[in-house]
DNA sequence: GGTTCCTCGTGAAACGGTTCATAATGTAGC
DNA sequence: GCTACATTATGAACCGTTTCACGAGGAACC
C-alpha cells in the first residue's frame, strides 16, 4: 500500500534508514548497481518503492556538476519555422541522449533574458538562442562564463560565438528580384521591427535588389511594420493599407504566417492574386504549396539548421566557434506569377 | 576588464571574499538588498560584476525548495495544435510570473517518462502532459509525490488528477455525421494508433455516428493507421490506399496536417475534391480555410484549453481536481461539401 | 599463518546557496 | 551613564546528493 501523502519528499537518508544500509549504498544502487550485492540491492529497491523516493535533481546536480540538457529560446513557439528547427535539434540531440527544453521569448528581450538566466543558473550544457535584439552582449557574457551558446538563425557578430543562419539579405533580394522580374515597380514590404535582425537583413536585401534594378528605394519601397509576426499581424497590416487607399501591386511578407493573413484578407476583399496583387512569403512552410493561391516563398533549410546548431553545441566548449551560413532558395508559385506551376 | 576564462564558476564565497564581507551579506544583496547598507551593497555588486558571478540555481533551489517553473510535455512540438495550446499556457503563466518549459515526447512513452522524471527531479511546480499512452499510472505517482499534474487534451480517468480536454468522441461523431449527411456510405479514417486516447475516442465517435445512421461499421468504416501524425504520414497512407485500388469517396483525417498530406497527394493525382473524394480534417489550424480546397475541420478551443490548464495548475496542489471538457465544433468548407462557402 | 587482493559497504566531506540566531555598533530616552 | 532598541553584518547549520578514503571480511596464494 502507498503512504499517506507525506509532506516532505523522502530523501536518500530515509531510504537508507528503511533499508538498513548507509546513504552511500543507496547512492550506489542508484548509480552503479553492479557494485552492490543483489540481496542488498533488492532491499534498497524495495525501500525506494515503498517510500516512492525520487532523486532530488538539484542536489544531484549541485554535487555532480553536469547535466545533459540544452535549452533553446525561440521568438515564437507557434511559428512553424521555429518548431521545424526544433525538430532538427531534437533529432540530433537524441543521438547523444541529450534532452531539449524549449522556451519562447515572444520577441521580448526581457523574457529572453529571464529564460537565459534560468537556463544558465540551472547549469544547462548549452543554449541556442534566436536573439530578440541584435545586441548580443548578454550572450557573450553567458559564453564567457562557460555555458555553450549557439546563435540560431542569426549570423554571429562575434567570432567566439558559433552561429547557424540563413542568408537573409540574399532571401530579401531573391524575393524582391523576383517581383521586379514580374514587372512590378513598387513593393510593399510587411516586415517586423528592425530590432529583429532577420527583418533588418531582409529589408536590406530588398533595397539592394531595387537599387540593382535602378529604382529608388525611397519611392519604390513601402515598408510597413506589422504588429505581430503572424496571420493576425498580416491581416491588420494589409487592411490598414487598403483602407488608406494605397493599393500596391506587390506585397512581400516577412514570413508565411503574415502572408497567410494577407491572402485571407485579399480573398474576402475580392482582390485577385496574383493579377491584382502579387504576394510573396518567407519560410516555405508545409502548407505554402497547398493554399488556394499557392504561395511563392523563400525556402530555408530549417531541419538542417537545427541539426547543425545541435552539432555545434555538442562539439564541446573547447572546439573553435564556427559560423555556418545556409543559402535560401526561392520557390515560385501562383501567388506571384501567372506562369508558375 | 573581464577575467581570463576561469575554470570554476565564481561562488558566493568568492564574491564575499572579494568584497570583504560575509556570504550572508552577499546573499542578502541578492535577495533582500534593502537590508544592506548602500555602500556595502555597491561593493558587493562591484565584486559580482568583476567576477561575473551567476547564482547556482541548483544550490539555491536545494536550500530554498521552490521554483516558479512549470513543464509541458506535448506529443509533437511541430504540430500547430500543441503550439497554440502552449501559447495559451504561456499567456496565463505570465500573469503569475511563472516560466514555461516545453518538451516533446514524440508519441514515445519512454521519452515522456524521461522528461517527466527530469521535470520532477528538478522540482517544477507542476507539469502538463499530453500522455502518449492511456495508462496514466506514472502520472498518478508523480501527483502523489506532490508535483501538480494536469492532463492536457485528455480527460482524466482518475478523480485526483485535473484535466482539460475536448470531447473527441463528439468530434469524431461530428465529422462522420457530416460525411454521412453528404451522402457517403463508407468512410476511410486515417487515424493514429489507439494507444493515443484522442485517436481511440475519435474512432469511437465515428463508429457511433455510423451506427446511428444504421450502417455496419465493419463494412462502412476502413481505419488506416498512419505512420506519423503529419503531412508525410497522410501522404503515405492515401498513396497506399490508392495503389491498393480501393478508392473511397470520403476520407476523415485525425488532424489537419495529415489532411494536408492527403490534399497534396490528391492534387498531384488529379483526384477532385470534394466531387471525387471528400476530405475532413481535425484541429482547424490557421491555414485550413486558406487551402486550395478549403478544409472542413473539427475546431477545438486551443488557446482556451491552454489557459484553463494553466489556471488549474496555478490554483495550487490543495484545491480539488477539476475536469474541464470543451465541446468541439465542425467547420464545413469546400473539401467536403459543394455547397459550403 | 601471513600477505595480497577483491568485493561490499560505510560515513563524512564536499557542492553552493539560504536562513537564522547572534553579535556589534549606533541612537534615543531617561 | 545606563537601558532599550534599531540597524547591519556575521557565520554556522542545513538542503540532499555524490564521491572517496577506508575498513571489514573472505578467498587465494605462497
PDB file of N, CA, C and O (backbone and C1' of nucleotides) in Angstrom, chain B residues 21-22 24-25 35-37 40 62-63, chain D residues 7-16:
ATOM      1  N   UNK B  21      33.203  40.956   2.674  1.00  0.00           N
ATOM      2  CA  UNK B  21      32.038  40.774   3.542  1.00  0.00           C
ATOM      3  C   UNK B  21      31.798  39.275   3.744  1.00  0.00           C
ATOM      4  O   UNK B  21      32.555  38.460   3.233  1.00  0.00           O
ATOM      5  N   UNK B  22      30.747  38.948   4.458  1.00  0.00           N
ATOM      6  CA  UNK B  22      30.446  37.539   4.669  1.00  0.00           C
ATOM      7  C   UNK B  22      29.488  37.033   3.587  1.00  0.00           C
ATOM      8  O   UNK B  22      28.853  37.815   2.885  1.00  0.00           O
ATOM      9  N   UNK B  24      26.693  35.645   3.997  1.00  0.00           N
ATOM     10  CA  UNK B  24      25.314  36.033   4.307  1.00  0.00           C
ATOM     11  C   UNK B  24      24.970  37.383   3.711  1.00  0.00           C
ATOM     12  O   UNK B  24      23.873  37.588   3.200  1.00  0.00           O
ATOM     13  N   UNK B  25      25.924  38.278   3.752  1.00  0.00           N
ATOM     14  CA  UNK B  25      25.686  39.614   3.213  1.00  0.00           C
ATOM     15  C   UNK B  25      25.498  39.569   1.699  1.00  0.00           C
ATOM     16  O   UNK B  25      24.617  40.226   1.149  1.00  0.00           O
ATOM     17  N   UNK B  35      18.050  45.434   2.967  1.00  0.00           N
ATOM     18  CA  UNK B  35      18.583  45.214   4.311  1.00  0.00           C
ATOM     19  C   UNK B  35      20.079  45.478   4.397  1.00  0.00           C
ATOM     20  O   UNK B  35      20.706  45.226   5.411  1.00  0.00           O
ATOM     21  N   UNK B  36      20.640  45.906   3.269  1.00  0.00           N
ATOM     22  CA  UNK B  36      22.084  46.098   3.241  1.00  0.00           C
ATOM     23  C   UNK B  36      22.398  47.570   3.018  1.00  0.00           C
ATOM     24  O   UNK B  36      21.761  48.222   2.198  1.00  0.00           O
ATOM     25  N   UNK B  37      23.349  48.068   3.753  1.00  0.00           N
ATOM     26  CA  UNK B  37      23.763  49.457   3.628  1.00  0.00           C
ATOM     27  C   UNK B  37      24.234  49.741   2.194  1.00  0.00           C
ATOM     28  O   UNK B  37      24.981  48.961   1.619  1.00  0.00           O
ATOM     29  N   UNK B  40      27.889  49.097   1.301  1.00  0.00           N
ATOM     30  CA  UNK B  40      28.233  47.679   1.258  1.00  0.00           C
ATOM     31  C   UNK B  40      27.675  47.052  -0.007  1.00  0.00           C
ATOM     32  O   UNK B  40      28.347  46.298  -0.703  1.00  0.00           O
ATOM     33  N   UNK B  62      17.938  23.825  -3.951  1.00  0.00           N
ATOM     34  CA  UNK B  62      18.101  22.767  -2.963  1.00  0.00           C
ATOM     35  C   UNK B  62      17.744  23.297  -1.585  1.00  0.00           C
ATOM     36  O   UNK B  62      17.025  22.670  -0.814  1.00  0.00           O
ATOM     37  N   UNK B  63      18.274  24.481  -1.302  1.00  0.00           N
ATOM     38  CA  UNK B  63      18.035  25.051   0.015  1.00  0.00           C
ATOM     39  C   UNK B  63      16.631  25.664   0.125  1.00  0.00           C
ATOM     40  O   UNK B  63      15.890  25.417   1.052  1.00  0.00           O
TER      41      UNK B  63
ATOM     42  P    DT D   7      15.080  50.135  11.914  1.00  0.00           P
ATOM     43  O5'  DT D   7      16.628  49.920  11.631  1.00  0.00           O
ATOM     44  C5'  DT D   7      17.510  51.002  11.826  1.00  0.00           C
ATOM     45  C4'  DT D   7      18.935  50.545  11.570  1.00  0.00           C
ATOM     46  C3'  DT D   7      19.118  49.735  10.278  1.00  0.00           C
ATOM     47  O3'  DT D   7      20.224  50.287   9.589  1.00  0.00           O
ATOM     48  C1'  DT D   7      20.115  48.637  12.086  1.00  0.00           C
ATOM     49  P    DT D   8      20.354  50.102   7.981  1.00  0.00           P
ATOM     50  O5'  DT D   8      21.521  49.054   7.817  1.00  0.00           O
ATOM     51  C5'  DT D   8      21.912  48.307   8.891  1.00  0.00           C
ATOM     52  C4'  DT D   8      23.380  47.930   8.814  1.00  0.00           C
ATOM     53  C3'  DT D   8      23.728  46.956   7.688  1.00  0.00           C
ATOM     54  O3'  DT D   8      25.090  47.118   7.336  1.00  0.00           O
ATOM     55  C1'  DT D   8      23.765  45.833   9.784  1.00  0.00           C
ATOM     56  P    DA D   9      25.762  46.228   6.180  1.00  0.00           P
ATOM     57  O5'  DA D   9      26.387  45.036   7.035  1.00  0.00           O
ATOM     58  C5'  DA D   9      27.500  45.298   7.882  1.00  0.00           C
ATOM     59  C4'  DA D   9      27.872  44.039   8.623  1.00  0.00           C
ATOM     60  C3'  DA D   9      28.244  42.856   7.717  1.00  0.00           C
ATOM     61  O3'  DA D   9      29.564  42.452   8.067  1.00  0.00           O
ATOM     62  C1'  DA D   9      26.678  42.198   9.384  1.00  0.00           C
ATOM     63  P    DT D  10      30.195  41.168   7.363  1.00  0.00           P
ATOM     64  O5'  DT D  10      29.891  40.043   8.435  1.00  0.00           O
ATOM     65  C5'  DT D  10      30.427  40.188   9.746  1.00  0.00           C
ATOM     66  C4'  DT D  10      30.035  38.982  10.572  1.00  0.00           C
ATOM     67  C3'  DT D  10      30.484  37.651   9.976  1.00  0.00           C
ATOM     68  O3'  DT D  10      31.348  37.031  10.899  1.00  0.00           O
ATOM     69  C1'  DT D  10      28.220  37.569  10.689  1.00  0.00           C
ATOM     70  P    DG D  11      32.562  36.153  10.358  1.00  0.00           P
ATOM     71  O5'  DG D  11      31.927  34.707  10.597  1.00  0.00           O
ATOM     72  C5'  DG D  11      31.543  34.345  11.923  1.00  0.00           C
ATOM     73  C4'  DG D  11      30.654  33.137  11.877  1.00  0.00           C
ATOM     74  C3'  DG D  11      31.125  32.040  10.906  1.00  0.00           C
ATOM     75  O3'  DG D  11      30.756  30.792  11.468  1.00  0.00           O
ATOM     76  C1'  DG D  11      28.976  32.653  10.334  1.00  0.00           C
ATOM     77  P    DA D  12      31.776  29.682  11.688  1.00  0.00           P
ATOM     78  O5'  DA D  12      30.850  28.582  12.358  1.00  0.00           O
ATOM     79  C5'  DA D  12      29.883  28.982  13.339  1.00  0.00           C
ATOM     80  C4'  DA D  12      28.547  28.304  13.074  1.00  0.00           C
ATOM     81  C3'  DA D  12      28.658  26.888  12.499  1.00  0.00           C
ATOM     82  O3'  DA D  12      27.644  26.119  13.099  1.00  0.00           O
ATOM     83  C1'  DA D  12      27.350  28.204  11.070  1.00  0.00           C
ATOM     84  P    DA D  13      27.709  24.543  13.003  1.00  0.00           P
ATOM     85  O5'  DA D  13      26.185  24.192  12.664  1.00  0.00           O
ATOM     86  C5'  DA D  13      25.141  24.922  13.304  1.00  0.00           C
ATOM     87  C4'  DA D  13      23.863  24.781  12.491  1.00  0.00           C
ATOM     88  C3'  DA D  13      23.636  23.382  11.914  1.00  0.00           C
ATOM     89  O3'  DA D  13      22.254  23.080  12.009  1.00  0.00           O
ATOM     90  C1'  DA D  13      23.680  24.947  10.148  1.00  0.00           C
ATOM     91  P    DC D  14      21.775  21.575  11.770  1.00  0.00           P
ATOM     92  O5'  DC D  14      21.145  21.607  10.312  1.00  0.00           O
ATOM     93  C5'  DC D  14      20.075  22.509  10.027  1.00  0.00           C
ATOM     94  C4'  DC D  14      19.905  22.605   8.533  1.00  0.00           C
ATOM     95  C3'  DC D  14      19.903  21.263   7.787  1.00  0.00           C
ATOM     96  O3'  DC D  14      18.641  21.092   7.182  1.00  0.00           O
ATOM     97  C1'  DC D  14      21.193  22.900   6.647  1.00  0.00           C
ATOM     98  P    DC D  15      18.106  19.628   6.867  1.00  0.00           P
ATOM     99  O5'  DC D  15      17.813  19.726   5.309  1.00  0.00           O
ATOM    100  C5'  DC D  15      17.042  20.785   4.765  1.00  0.00           C
ATOM    101  C4'  DC D  15      17.338  20.885   3.299  1.00  0.00           C
ATOM    102  C3'  DC D  15      17.660  19.542   2.655  1.00  0.00           C
ATOM    103  O3'  DC D  15      16.493  19.020   2.057  1.00  0.00           O
ATOM    104  C1'  DC D  15      19.200  21.263   1.964  1.00  0.00           C
ATOM    105  P    DG D  16      16.144  17.483   2.278  1.00  0.00           P
ATOM    106  O5'  DG D  16      17.051  16.773   1.185  1.00  0.00           O
ATOM    107  C5'  DG D  16      16.845  17.137  -0.167  1.00  0.00           C
ATOM    108  C4'  DG D  16      17.896  16.465  -1.013  1.00  0.00           C
ATOM    109  C3'  DG D  16      18.045  14.968  -0.780  1.00  0.00           C
ATOM    110  O3'  DG D  16      18.259  14.367  -2.032  1.00  0.00           O
ATOM    111  C1'  DG D  16      20.107  16.012  -0.468  1.00  0.00           C
TER     112       DG D  16
END
